[in-house]
XYZ file of C-alpha atoms in Angstrom:
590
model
C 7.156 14.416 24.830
C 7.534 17.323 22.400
C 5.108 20.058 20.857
C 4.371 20.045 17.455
C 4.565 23.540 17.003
C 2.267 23.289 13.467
C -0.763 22.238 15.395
C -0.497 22.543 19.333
C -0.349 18.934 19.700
C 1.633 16.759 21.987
C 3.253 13.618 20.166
C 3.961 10.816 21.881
C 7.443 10.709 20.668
C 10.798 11.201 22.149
C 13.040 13.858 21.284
C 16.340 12.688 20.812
C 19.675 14.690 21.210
C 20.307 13.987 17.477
C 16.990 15.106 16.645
C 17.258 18.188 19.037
C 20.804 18.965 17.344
C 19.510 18.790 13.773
C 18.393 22.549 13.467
C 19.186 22.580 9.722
C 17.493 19.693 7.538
C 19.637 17.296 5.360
C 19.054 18.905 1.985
C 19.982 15.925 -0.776
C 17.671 14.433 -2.800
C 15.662 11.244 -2.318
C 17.105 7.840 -1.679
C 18.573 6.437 -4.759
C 19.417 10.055 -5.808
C 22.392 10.756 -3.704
C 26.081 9.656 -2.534
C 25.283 6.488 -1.222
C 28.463 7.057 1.474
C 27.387 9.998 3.529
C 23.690 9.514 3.680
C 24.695 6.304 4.786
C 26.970 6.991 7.575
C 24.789 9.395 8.647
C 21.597 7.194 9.015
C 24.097 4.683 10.611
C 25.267 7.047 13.100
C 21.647 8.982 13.914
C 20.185 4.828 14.348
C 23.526 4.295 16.756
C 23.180 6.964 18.562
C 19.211 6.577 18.992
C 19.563 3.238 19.799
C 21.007 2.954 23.438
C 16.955 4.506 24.433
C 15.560 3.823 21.279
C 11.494 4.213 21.602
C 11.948 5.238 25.425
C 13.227 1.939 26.017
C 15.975 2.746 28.768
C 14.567 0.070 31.063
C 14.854 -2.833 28.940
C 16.438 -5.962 29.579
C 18.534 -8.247 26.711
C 16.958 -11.214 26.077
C 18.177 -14.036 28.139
C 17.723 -17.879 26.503
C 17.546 -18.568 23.050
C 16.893 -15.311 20.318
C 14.198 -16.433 18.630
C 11.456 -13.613 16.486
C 7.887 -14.328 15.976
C 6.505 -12.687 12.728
C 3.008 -12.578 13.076
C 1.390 -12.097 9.544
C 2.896 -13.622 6.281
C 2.302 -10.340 4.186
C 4.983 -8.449 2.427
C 6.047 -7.041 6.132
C 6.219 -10.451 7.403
C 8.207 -12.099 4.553
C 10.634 -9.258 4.548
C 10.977 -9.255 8.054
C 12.355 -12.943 7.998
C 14.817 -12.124 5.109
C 16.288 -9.564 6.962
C 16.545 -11.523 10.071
C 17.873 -14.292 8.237
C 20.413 -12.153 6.789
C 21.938 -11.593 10.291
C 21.778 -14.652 11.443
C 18.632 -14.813 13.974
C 16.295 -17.065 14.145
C 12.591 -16.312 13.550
C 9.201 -18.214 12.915
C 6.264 -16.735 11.051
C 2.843 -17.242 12.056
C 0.033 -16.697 9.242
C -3.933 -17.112 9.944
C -5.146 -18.322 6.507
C -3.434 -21.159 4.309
C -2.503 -18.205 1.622
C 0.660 -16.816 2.034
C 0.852 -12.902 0.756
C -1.863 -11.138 2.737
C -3.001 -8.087 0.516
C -0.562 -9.433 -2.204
C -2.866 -11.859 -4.035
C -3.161 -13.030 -7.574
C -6.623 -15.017 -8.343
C -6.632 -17.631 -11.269
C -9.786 -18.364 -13.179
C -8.234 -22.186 -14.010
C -5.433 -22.566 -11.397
C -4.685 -26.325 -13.282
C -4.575 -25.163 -16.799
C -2.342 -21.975 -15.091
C 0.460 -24.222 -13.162
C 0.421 -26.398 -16.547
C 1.713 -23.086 -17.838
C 4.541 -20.867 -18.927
C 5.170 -17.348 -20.195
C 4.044 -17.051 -23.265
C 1.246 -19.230 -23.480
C -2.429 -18.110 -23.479
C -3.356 -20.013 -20.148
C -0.665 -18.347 -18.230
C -2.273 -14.968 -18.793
C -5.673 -16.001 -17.145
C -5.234 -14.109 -14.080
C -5.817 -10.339 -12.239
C -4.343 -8.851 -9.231
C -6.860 -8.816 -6.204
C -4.514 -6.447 -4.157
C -1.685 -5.193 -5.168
C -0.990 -4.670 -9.125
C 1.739 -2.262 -10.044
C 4.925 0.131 -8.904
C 5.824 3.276 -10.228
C 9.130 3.771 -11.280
C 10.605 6.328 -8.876
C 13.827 5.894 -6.538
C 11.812 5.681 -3.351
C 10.604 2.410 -4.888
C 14.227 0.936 -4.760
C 14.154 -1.369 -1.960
C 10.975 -2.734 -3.931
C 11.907 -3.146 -7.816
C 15.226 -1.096 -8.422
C 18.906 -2.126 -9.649
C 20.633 -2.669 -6.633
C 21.334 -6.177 -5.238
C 19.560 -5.853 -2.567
C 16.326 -4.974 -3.876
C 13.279 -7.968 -3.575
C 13.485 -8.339 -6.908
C 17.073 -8.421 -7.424
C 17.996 -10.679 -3.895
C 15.223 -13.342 -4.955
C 16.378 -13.207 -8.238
C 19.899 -13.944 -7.215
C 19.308 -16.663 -4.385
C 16.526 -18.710 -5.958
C 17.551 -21.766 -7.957
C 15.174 -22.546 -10.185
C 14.561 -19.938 -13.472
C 10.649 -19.983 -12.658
C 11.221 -19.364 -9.153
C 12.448 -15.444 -10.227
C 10.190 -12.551 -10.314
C 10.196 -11.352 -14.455
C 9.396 -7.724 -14.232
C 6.985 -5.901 -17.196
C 5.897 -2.931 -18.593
C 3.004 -1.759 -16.496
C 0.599 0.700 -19.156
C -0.838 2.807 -16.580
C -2.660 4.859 -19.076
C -3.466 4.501 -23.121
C -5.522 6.469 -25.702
C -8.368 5.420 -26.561
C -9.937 4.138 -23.338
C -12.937 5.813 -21.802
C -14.156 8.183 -19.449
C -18.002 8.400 -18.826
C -19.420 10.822 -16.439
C -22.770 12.654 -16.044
C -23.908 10.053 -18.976
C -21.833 11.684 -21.298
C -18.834 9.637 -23.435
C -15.347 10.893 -24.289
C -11.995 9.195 -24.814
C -9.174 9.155 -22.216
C -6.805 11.165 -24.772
C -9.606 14.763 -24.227
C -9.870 16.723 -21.271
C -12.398 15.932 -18.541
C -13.190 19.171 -17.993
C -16.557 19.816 -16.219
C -17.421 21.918 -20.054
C -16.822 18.428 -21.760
C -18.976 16.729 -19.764
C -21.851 18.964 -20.103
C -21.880 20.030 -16.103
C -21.932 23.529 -16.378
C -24.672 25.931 -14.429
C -26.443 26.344 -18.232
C -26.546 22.823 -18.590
C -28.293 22.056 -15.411
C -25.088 21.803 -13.495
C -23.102 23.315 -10.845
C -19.841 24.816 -12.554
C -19.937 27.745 -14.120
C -18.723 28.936 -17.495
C -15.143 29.849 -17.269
C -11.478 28.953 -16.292
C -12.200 25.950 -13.910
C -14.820 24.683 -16.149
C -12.372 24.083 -18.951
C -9.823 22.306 -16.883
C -8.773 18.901 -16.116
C -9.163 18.400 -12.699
C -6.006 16.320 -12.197
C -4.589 19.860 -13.359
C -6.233 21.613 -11.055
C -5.689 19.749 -8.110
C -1.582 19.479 -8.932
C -1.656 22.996 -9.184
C -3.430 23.231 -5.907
C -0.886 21.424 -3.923
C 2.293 22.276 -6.112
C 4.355 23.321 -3.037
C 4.008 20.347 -1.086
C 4.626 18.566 -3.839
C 7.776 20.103 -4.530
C 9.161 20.191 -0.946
C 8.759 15.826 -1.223
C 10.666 16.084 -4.360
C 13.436 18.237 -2.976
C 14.025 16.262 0.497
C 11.422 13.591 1.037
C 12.391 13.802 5.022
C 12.217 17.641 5.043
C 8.603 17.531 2.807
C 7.278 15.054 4.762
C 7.670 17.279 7.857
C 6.349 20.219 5.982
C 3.054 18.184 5.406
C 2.822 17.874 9.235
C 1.811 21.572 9.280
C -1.512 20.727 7.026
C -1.965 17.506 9.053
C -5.051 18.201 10.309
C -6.758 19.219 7.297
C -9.394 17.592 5.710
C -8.708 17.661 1.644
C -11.750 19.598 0.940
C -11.189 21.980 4.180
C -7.406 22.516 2.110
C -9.276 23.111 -0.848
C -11.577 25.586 0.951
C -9.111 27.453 2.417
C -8.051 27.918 -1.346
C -10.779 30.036 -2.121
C -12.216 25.984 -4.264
C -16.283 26.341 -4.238
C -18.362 23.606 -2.827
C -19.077 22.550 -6.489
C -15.731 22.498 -8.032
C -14.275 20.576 -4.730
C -17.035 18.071 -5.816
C -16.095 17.976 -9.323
C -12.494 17.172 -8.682
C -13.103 14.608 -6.264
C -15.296 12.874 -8.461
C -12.935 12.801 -11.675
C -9.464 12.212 -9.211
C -10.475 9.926 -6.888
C -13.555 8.053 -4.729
C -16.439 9.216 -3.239
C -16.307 10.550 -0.073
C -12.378 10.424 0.367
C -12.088 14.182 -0.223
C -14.035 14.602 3.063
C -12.153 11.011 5.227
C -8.663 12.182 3.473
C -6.523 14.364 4.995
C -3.878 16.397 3.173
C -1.071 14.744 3.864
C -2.559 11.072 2.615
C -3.425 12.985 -0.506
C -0.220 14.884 -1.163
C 1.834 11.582 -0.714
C -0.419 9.952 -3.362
C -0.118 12.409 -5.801
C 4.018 12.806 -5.163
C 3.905 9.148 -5.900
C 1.468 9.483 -9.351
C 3.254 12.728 -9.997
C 6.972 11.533 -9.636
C 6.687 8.510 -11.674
C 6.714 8.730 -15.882
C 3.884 6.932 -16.851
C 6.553 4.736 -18.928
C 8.260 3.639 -15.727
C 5.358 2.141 -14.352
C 6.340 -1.537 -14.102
C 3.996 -5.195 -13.066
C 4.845 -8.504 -11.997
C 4.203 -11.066 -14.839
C 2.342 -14.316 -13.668
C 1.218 -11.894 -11.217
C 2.577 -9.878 -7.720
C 2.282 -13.093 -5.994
C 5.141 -14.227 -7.682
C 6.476 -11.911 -5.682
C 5.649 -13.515 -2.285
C 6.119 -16.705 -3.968
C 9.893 -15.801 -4.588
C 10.115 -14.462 -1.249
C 9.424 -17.401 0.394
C 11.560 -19.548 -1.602
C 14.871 -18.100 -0.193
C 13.954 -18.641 3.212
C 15.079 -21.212 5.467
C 12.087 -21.442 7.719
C 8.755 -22.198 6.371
C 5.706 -20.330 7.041
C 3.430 -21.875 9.321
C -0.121 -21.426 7.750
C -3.898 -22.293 9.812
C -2.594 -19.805 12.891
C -4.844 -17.481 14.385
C -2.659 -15.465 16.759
C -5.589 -15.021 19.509
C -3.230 -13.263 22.296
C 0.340 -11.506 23.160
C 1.067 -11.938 26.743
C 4.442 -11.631 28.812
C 5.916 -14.691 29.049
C 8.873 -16.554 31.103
C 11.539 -13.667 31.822
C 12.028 -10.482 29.402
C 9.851 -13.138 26.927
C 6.546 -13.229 25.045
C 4.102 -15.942 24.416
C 2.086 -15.646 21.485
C -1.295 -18.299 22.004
C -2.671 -19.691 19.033
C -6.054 -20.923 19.031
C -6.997 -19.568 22.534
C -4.720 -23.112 23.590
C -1.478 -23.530 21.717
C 1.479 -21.252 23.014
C 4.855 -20.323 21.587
C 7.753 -18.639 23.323
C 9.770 -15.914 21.390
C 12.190 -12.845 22.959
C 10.585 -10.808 20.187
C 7.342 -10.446 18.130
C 7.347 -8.225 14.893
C 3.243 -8.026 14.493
C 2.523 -7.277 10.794
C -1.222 -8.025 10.576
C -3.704 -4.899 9.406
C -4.667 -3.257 12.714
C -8.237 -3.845 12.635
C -6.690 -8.076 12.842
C -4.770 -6.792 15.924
C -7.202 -5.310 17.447
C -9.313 -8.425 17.808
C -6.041 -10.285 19.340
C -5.768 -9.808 23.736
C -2.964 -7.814 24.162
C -4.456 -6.548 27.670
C -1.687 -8.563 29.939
C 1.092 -6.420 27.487
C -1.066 -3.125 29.079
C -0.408 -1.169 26.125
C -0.599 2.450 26.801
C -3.369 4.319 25.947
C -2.453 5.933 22.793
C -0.988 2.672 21.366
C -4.295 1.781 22.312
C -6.145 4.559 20.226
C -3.951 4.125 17.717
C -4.943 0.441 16.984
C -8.411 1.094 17.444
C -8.930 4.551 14.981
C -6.030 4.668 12.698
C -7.931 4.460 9.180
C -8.125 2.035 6.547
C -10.133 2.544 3.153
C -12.188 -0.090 1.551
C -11.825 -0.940 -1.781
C -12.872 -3.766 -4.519
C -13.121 -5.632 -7.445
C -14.738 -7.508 -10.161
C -12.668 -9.608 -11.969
C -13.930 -11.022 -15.360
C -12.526 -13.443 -18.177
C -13.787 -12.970 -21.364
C -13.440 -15.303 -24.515
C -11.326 -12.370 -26.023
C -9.630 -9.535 -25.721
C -12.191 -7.625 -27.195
C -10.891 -3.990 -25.872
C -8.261 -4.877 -28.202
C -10.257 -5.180 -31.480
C -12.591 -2.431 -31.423
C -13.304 0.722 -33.465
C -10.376 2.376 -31.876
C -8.151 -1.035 -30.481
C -5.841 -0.444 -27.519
C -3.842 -2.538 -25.067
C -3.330 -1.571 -21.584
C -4.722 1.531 -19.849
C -7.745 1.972 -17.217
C -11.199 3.523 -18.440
C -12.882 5.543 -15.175
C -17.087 6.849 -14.303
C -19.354 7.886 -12.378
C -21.127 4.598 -12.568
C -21.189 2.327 -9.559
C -18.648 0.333 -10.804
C -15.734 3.416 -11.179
C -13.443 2.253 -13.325
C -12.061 -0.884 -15.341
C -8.205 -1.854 -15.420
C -7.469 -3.617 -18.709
C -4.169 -5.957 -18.491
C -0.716 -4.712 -19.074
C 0.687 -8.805 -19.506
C 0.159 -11.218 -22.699
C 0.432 -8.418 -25.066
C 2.355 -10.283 -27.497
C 0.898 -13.751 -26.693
C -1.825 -14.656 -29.329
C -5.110 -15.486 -28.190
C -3.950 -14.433 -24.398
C -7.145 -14.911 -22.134
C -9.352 -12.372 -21.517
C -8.890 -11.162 -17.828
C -9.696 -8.136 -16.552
C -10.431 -5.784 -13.619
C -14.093 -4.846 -14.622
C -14.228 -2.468 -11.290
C -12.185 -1.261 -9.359
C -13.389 0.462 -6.278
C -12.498 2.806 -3.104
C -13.868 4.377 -0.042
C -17.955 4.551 -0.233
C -18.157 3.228 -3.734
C -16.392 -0.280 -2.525
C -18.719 0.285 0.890
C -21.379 0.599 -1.541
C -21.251 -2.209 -4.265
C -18.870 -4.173 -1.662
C -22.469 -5.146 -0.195
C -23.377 -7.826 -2.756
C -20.411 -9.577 -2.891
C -20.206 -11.833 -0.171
C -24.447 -13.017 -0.627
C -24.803 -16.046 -2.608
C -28.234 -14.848 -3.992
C -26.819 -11.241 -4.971
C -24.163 -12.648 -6.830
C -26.035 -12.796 -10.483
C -27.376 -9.503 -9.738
C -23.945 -7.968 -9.339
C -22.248 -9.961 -12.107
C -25.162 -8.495 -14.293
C -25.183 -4.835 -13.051
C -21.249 -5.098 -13.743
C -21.334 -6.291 -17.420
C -24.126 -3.849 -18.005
C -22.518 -0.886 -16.817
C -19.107 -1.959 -18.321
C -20.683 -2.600 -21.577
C -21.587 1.503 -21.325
C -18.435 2.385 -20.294
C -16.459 0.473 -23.346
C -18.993 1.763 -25.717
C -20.243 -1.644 -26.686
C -23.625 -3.351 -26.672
C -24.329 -5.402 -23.379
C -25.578 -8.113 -25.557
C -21.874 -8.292 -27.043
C -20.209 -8.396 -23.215
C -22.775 -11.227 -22.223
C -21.774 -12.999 -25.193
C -18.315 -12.935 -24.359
C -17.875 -13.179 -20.625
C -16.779 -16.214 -19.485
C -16.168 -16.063 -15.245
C -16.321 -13.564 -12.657
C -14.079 -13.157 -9.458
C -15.230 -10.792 -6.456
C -13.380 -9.895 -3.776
C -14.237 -7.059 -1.159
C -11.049 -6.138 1.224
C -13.141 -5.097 4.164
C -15.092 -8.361 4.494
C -12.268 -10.591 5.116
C -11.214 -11.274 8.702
C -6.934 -11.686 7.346
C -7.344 -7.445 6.069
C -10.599 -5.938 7.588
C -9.932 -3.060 4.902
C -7.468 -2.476 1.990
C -4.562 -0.325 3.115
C -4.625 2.578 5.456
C -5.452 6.076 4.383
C -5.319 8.272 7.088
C -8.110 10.931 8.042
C -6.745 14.451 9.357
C -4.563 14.377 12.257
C -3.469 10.965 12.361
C 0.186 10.818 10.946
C 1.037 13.478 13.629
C -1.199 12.443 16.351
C -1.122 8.560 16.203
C 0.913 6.596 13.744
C 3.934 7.535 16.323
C 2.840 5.694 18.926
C 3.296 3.052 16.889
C 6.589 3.542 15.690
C 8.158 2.332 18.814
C 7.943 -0.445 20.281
C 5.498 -1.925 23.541
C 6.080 -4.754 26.425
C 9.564 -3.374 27.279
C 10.739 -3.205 23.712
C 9.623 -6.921 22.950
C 6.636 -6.286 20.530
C 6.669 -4.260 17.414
C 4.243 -3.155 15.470
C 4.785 -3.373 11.335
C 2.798 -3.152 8.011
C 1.963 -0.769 5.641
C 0.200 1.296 7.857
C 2.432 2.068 9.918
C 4.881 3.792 7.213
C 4.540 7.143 4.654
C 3.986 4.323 1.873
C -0.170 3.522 2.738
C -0.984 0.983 0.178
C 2.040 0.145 -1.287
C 4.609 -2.634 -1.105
C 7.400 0.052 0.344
C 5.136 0.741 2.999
C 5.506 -2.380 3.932
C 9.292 -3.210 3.600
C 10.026 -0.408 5.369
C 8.398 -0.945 8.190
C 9.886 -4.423 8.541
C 13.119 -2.615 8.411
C 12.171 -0.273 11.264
C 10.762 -3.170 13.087
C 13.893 -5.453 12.853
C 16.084 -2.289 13.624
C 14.138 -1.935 16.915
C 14.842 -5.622 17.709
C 18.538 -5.212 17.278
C 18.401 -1.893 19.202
C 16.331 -3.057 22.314
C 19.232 -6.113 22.158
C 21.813 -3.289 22.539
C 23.680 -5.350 18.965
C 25.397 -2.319 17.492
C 27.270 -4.886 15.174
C 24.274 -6.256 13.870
C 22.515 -2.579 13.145
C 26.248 -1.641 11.618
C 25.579 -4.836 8.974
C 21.745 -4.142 9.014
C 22.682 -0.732 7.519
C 25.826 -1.598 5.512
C 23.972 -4.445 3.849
C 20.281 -2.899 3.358
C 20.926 0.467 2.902
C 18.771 3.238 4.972
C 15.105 4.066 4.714
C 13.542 7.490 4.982
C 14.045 9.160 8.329
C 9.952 9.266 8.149
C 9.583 5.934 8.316
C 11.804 5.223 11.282
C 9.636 7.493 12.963
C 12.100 10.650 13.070
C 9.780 13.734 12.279
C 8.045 15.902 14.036
């Protein structure tokens, strides 16, 4: 155990004599940024070194009979889990509960047929939006996601499939275009102006809460950058060294940072509500928020990039180059010791498979429901699987006979408009734009925290579904600045999907309240049942809701395997052939 000298608190995480030794942080930049050599070797030898009692695991036995891995969870951490396994040469089996492969990476199709009867370029093939998962900054700590190197997803699919449609075609993502909309406090502007509280007609004389002055003439993005410029820096100098820096605000609240900033109650309000969802300024803590905007921050807007076809292509392409199918229609209802150092994973409270390891990617809330009590978990892995957050979030796909966004008074392509309205904010599509007559699909809201809670509530109810499907063209029809008889004329189909409501993701992605980063996600970083099950998924990373996340907490997860095996040789070519990940997200910070 060590002290966390920021905040008093014991973490539940061993202090190594590398860690203990390190009194002056590596100071390169982040990965992708430096010479590849020494950051290398160093990882390699800190991972070495850490390994002979890697996660307290001093006690463990090597596996005795065959070495095969169970991969709970055919997400992005289970998928990548099974290339990297394959890539050494063990065995594995992956075990997903629904007949859809991808778990929060998910592409819906308005006409699946007239879709696979397809190709780039045609109309049909463009008749699609991204339920989960939609787009990546461009940024090196994306890398091991959509960058260069031969070894990225991108690039390794794209090299070891064999058919040309089997490879993941990479597009301009347009995060943000003029033209688009912003409607608050029922007043209209375009996305190119300021949404300043004085634009939008909330000052004190107006029957507001801001007054007159500075703030009031302000973008609140601005504001908030400003507001947080330090931290921000520190992750762009050393994303290791920042991220450990951030564990000194851990246990702030956003709005208690903001406070403690000298922010009134009123503008706190007004930048949450421009910048992000309701309520999350209050469920947020600083260091989820800082690690968002490093992301938004870090990235040009014209290195944004999508998957065209859609991020299941992705998955798709992912599965493709592996040996061993998933096995779909598997609810994973228990972990319990098994014969020897083993563990048997049931299936269907009857059907039971043997593995000497089990990487368990599923969202937490999924695990939670599984009986691990025969594994006795420790108490804070315990409380860690029970509080650590996750945010809901939403949307409304439409298809409309047209592009119509794309013909109006002032045309654009691309882009999100954003409100106050119930609905938040639109996402128009960044693929077909040089396909003529491309459908007409769109995100037509696009909701987090209590506005998905809020609207999420009539998606699932057969009889609320015309209701909501109404309420949404109506309030989109406001928000584009076009008559709702016009929308209804157009609209064709509508898609919901609320992330909370499904028993494969019981929320959207984690987004940690205060404390938990430092207090919980390291119990979770190492592994339980004498080294044999680890814990993976986006969650348990510094990359909440995104793909990284995800892939890098395979990485840790297959590292621990090869560790607890005492196969130095295999975490030598794990490292020479994958590269390192952040020190962060191998659970080295304090």
């Amino acid at each position: 155990m060590r002290l966390n000298l920021a905040t008093g608190l014991l973490l539940t995480v061993p202090l190594t004599a590398v860690q203990a030794s390190r009194s002056v942080p590596r100071q390169v930049p982040p990965s992708g940024l430096e010479a590849v050599g020494s950051t290398q070797d160093f990882f390699l030898r800190t991972l070495l070194t850490e390994s002979a009692d890697y996660g307290n695991l001093t006690s463990c036995r090597n596996s005795t009979g065959p070495f095969k891995v169970g991969i709970v969870g055919a997400g992005a951490a289970g998928l990548y889990s099974a290339i990297l396994l394959q890539s050494l040469g063990i065995d594995y089996e992956i075990l997903e509960l629904t007949e859809r492969i991808g778990g929060r990476i998910y592409t819906y199709r308005f006409d699946e047929t007239a879709w696979n009867n397809s190709k780039p370029g045609e109309p049909d093939y463009y008749n699609y939006y991204d339920v989960g998962a939609m787009r990546f900054p461009g940024m090196p700590w994306m890398d091991r996601v959509i960058g260069t190197q031969n070894t990225s997803i991108v690039s390794y699919v794209n090299s070891h499939v064999t058919e040309e449609a089997d490879k993941i075609r990479m597009i301009p993502y347009i995060f943000q275009a003029n033209n688009t909309f912003r409607l608050f406090n029922d007043k209209l502007i375009l996305n190119q102006e300021t949404p300043s509280a004085q634009n939008f007609g909330v000052l004190t004389s107006e029957g507001g809460d801001i007054p007159a002055g500075t703030f009031s003439t302000l973008s609140p993005g601005q504001v908030f950058d400003e507001a947080i410029s330090d931290l921000i820096a520190a992750l762009e100098a050393d994303f290791d060294t920042g991220f450990n820096k951030l564990m000194e605000y851990d246990q702030l609240s956003v709005r208690q940072y903001l406070l403690n900033r000298n922010f009134t109650g009123p503008e706190i309000e007004w930048i949450e509500t421009i910048n992000d969802a309701t309520g999350h300024y209050d469920d947020m803590s600083l260091s989820q928020a800082a690690l968002e905007q490093w992301i938004f921050d870090s990235a040009p807007l014209s290195s944004w990039q999508a998957v065209d076809g859609g991020m299941d292509r992705m998955t798709y392409g992912m599965t493709k180059i592996l040996k061993n199918s998933v096995i779909t229609s598997k609810r994973v209802t228990a972990i319990r010791p098994g014969a020897g150092t083993s563990l048997d994973v049931v299936i269907n409270g009857t059907e039971v498979r043997n593995y000497a390891h089990v990487i368990n990617t599923v969202p937490l809330g999924v695990m939670q429901m599984m009986d691990l009590t025969e594994l006795k978990l420790d108490y804070t892995k315990r409380l860690a699987i029970r509080k650590l957050s996750y945010d809901p979030a939403g949307k409304i796909g439409m298809t409309f006979k047209s592009r119509w966004w794309e013909s109006l008074t002032l045309p654009f392509v691309g882009g999100q408009s954003f409100s106050d309205l119930p609905i938040r904010r639109c996402v128009y599509p960044s693929y077909g734009l040089n396909t003529t007559d491309a459908a007409g699909a769109m995100i037509a809201s696009y909701t987090w925290g209590q506005d998905s809670s809020r609207l999420g509530a009539y998606y699932e109810a057969p009889e609320s579904r015309a209701h909501i499907i109404n309420a949404t063209l109506r309030e989109l029809a406001r928000m584009n600045n076009v008559t709702e008889d016009f929308l209804n004329e157009q609209f064709v189909e509508a898609h919901l999907y609320n992330w909370y409501a499904h028993e494969a993701s019981i929320g959207a992605f984690a987004l940690f309240s205060p404390g938990q980063f430092s207090t919980l996600m390291p119990a979770l970083l190492q592994p339980a049942a004498d080294g044999k099950l680890h814990f993976a998924g986006e969650a348990l990373s510094s990359g909440h809701a995104w793909i990284i996340g995800a892939l890098n907490s395979a990485y840790r997860s297959v590292a621990e395997v090869l560790a607890v095996e005492s196969r130095s040789d295999l975490l030598t070519q794990l490292v020479q052939t994958w590269g390192e990940i952040d020190e962060v997200d191998m659970g080295w910070y304090s």
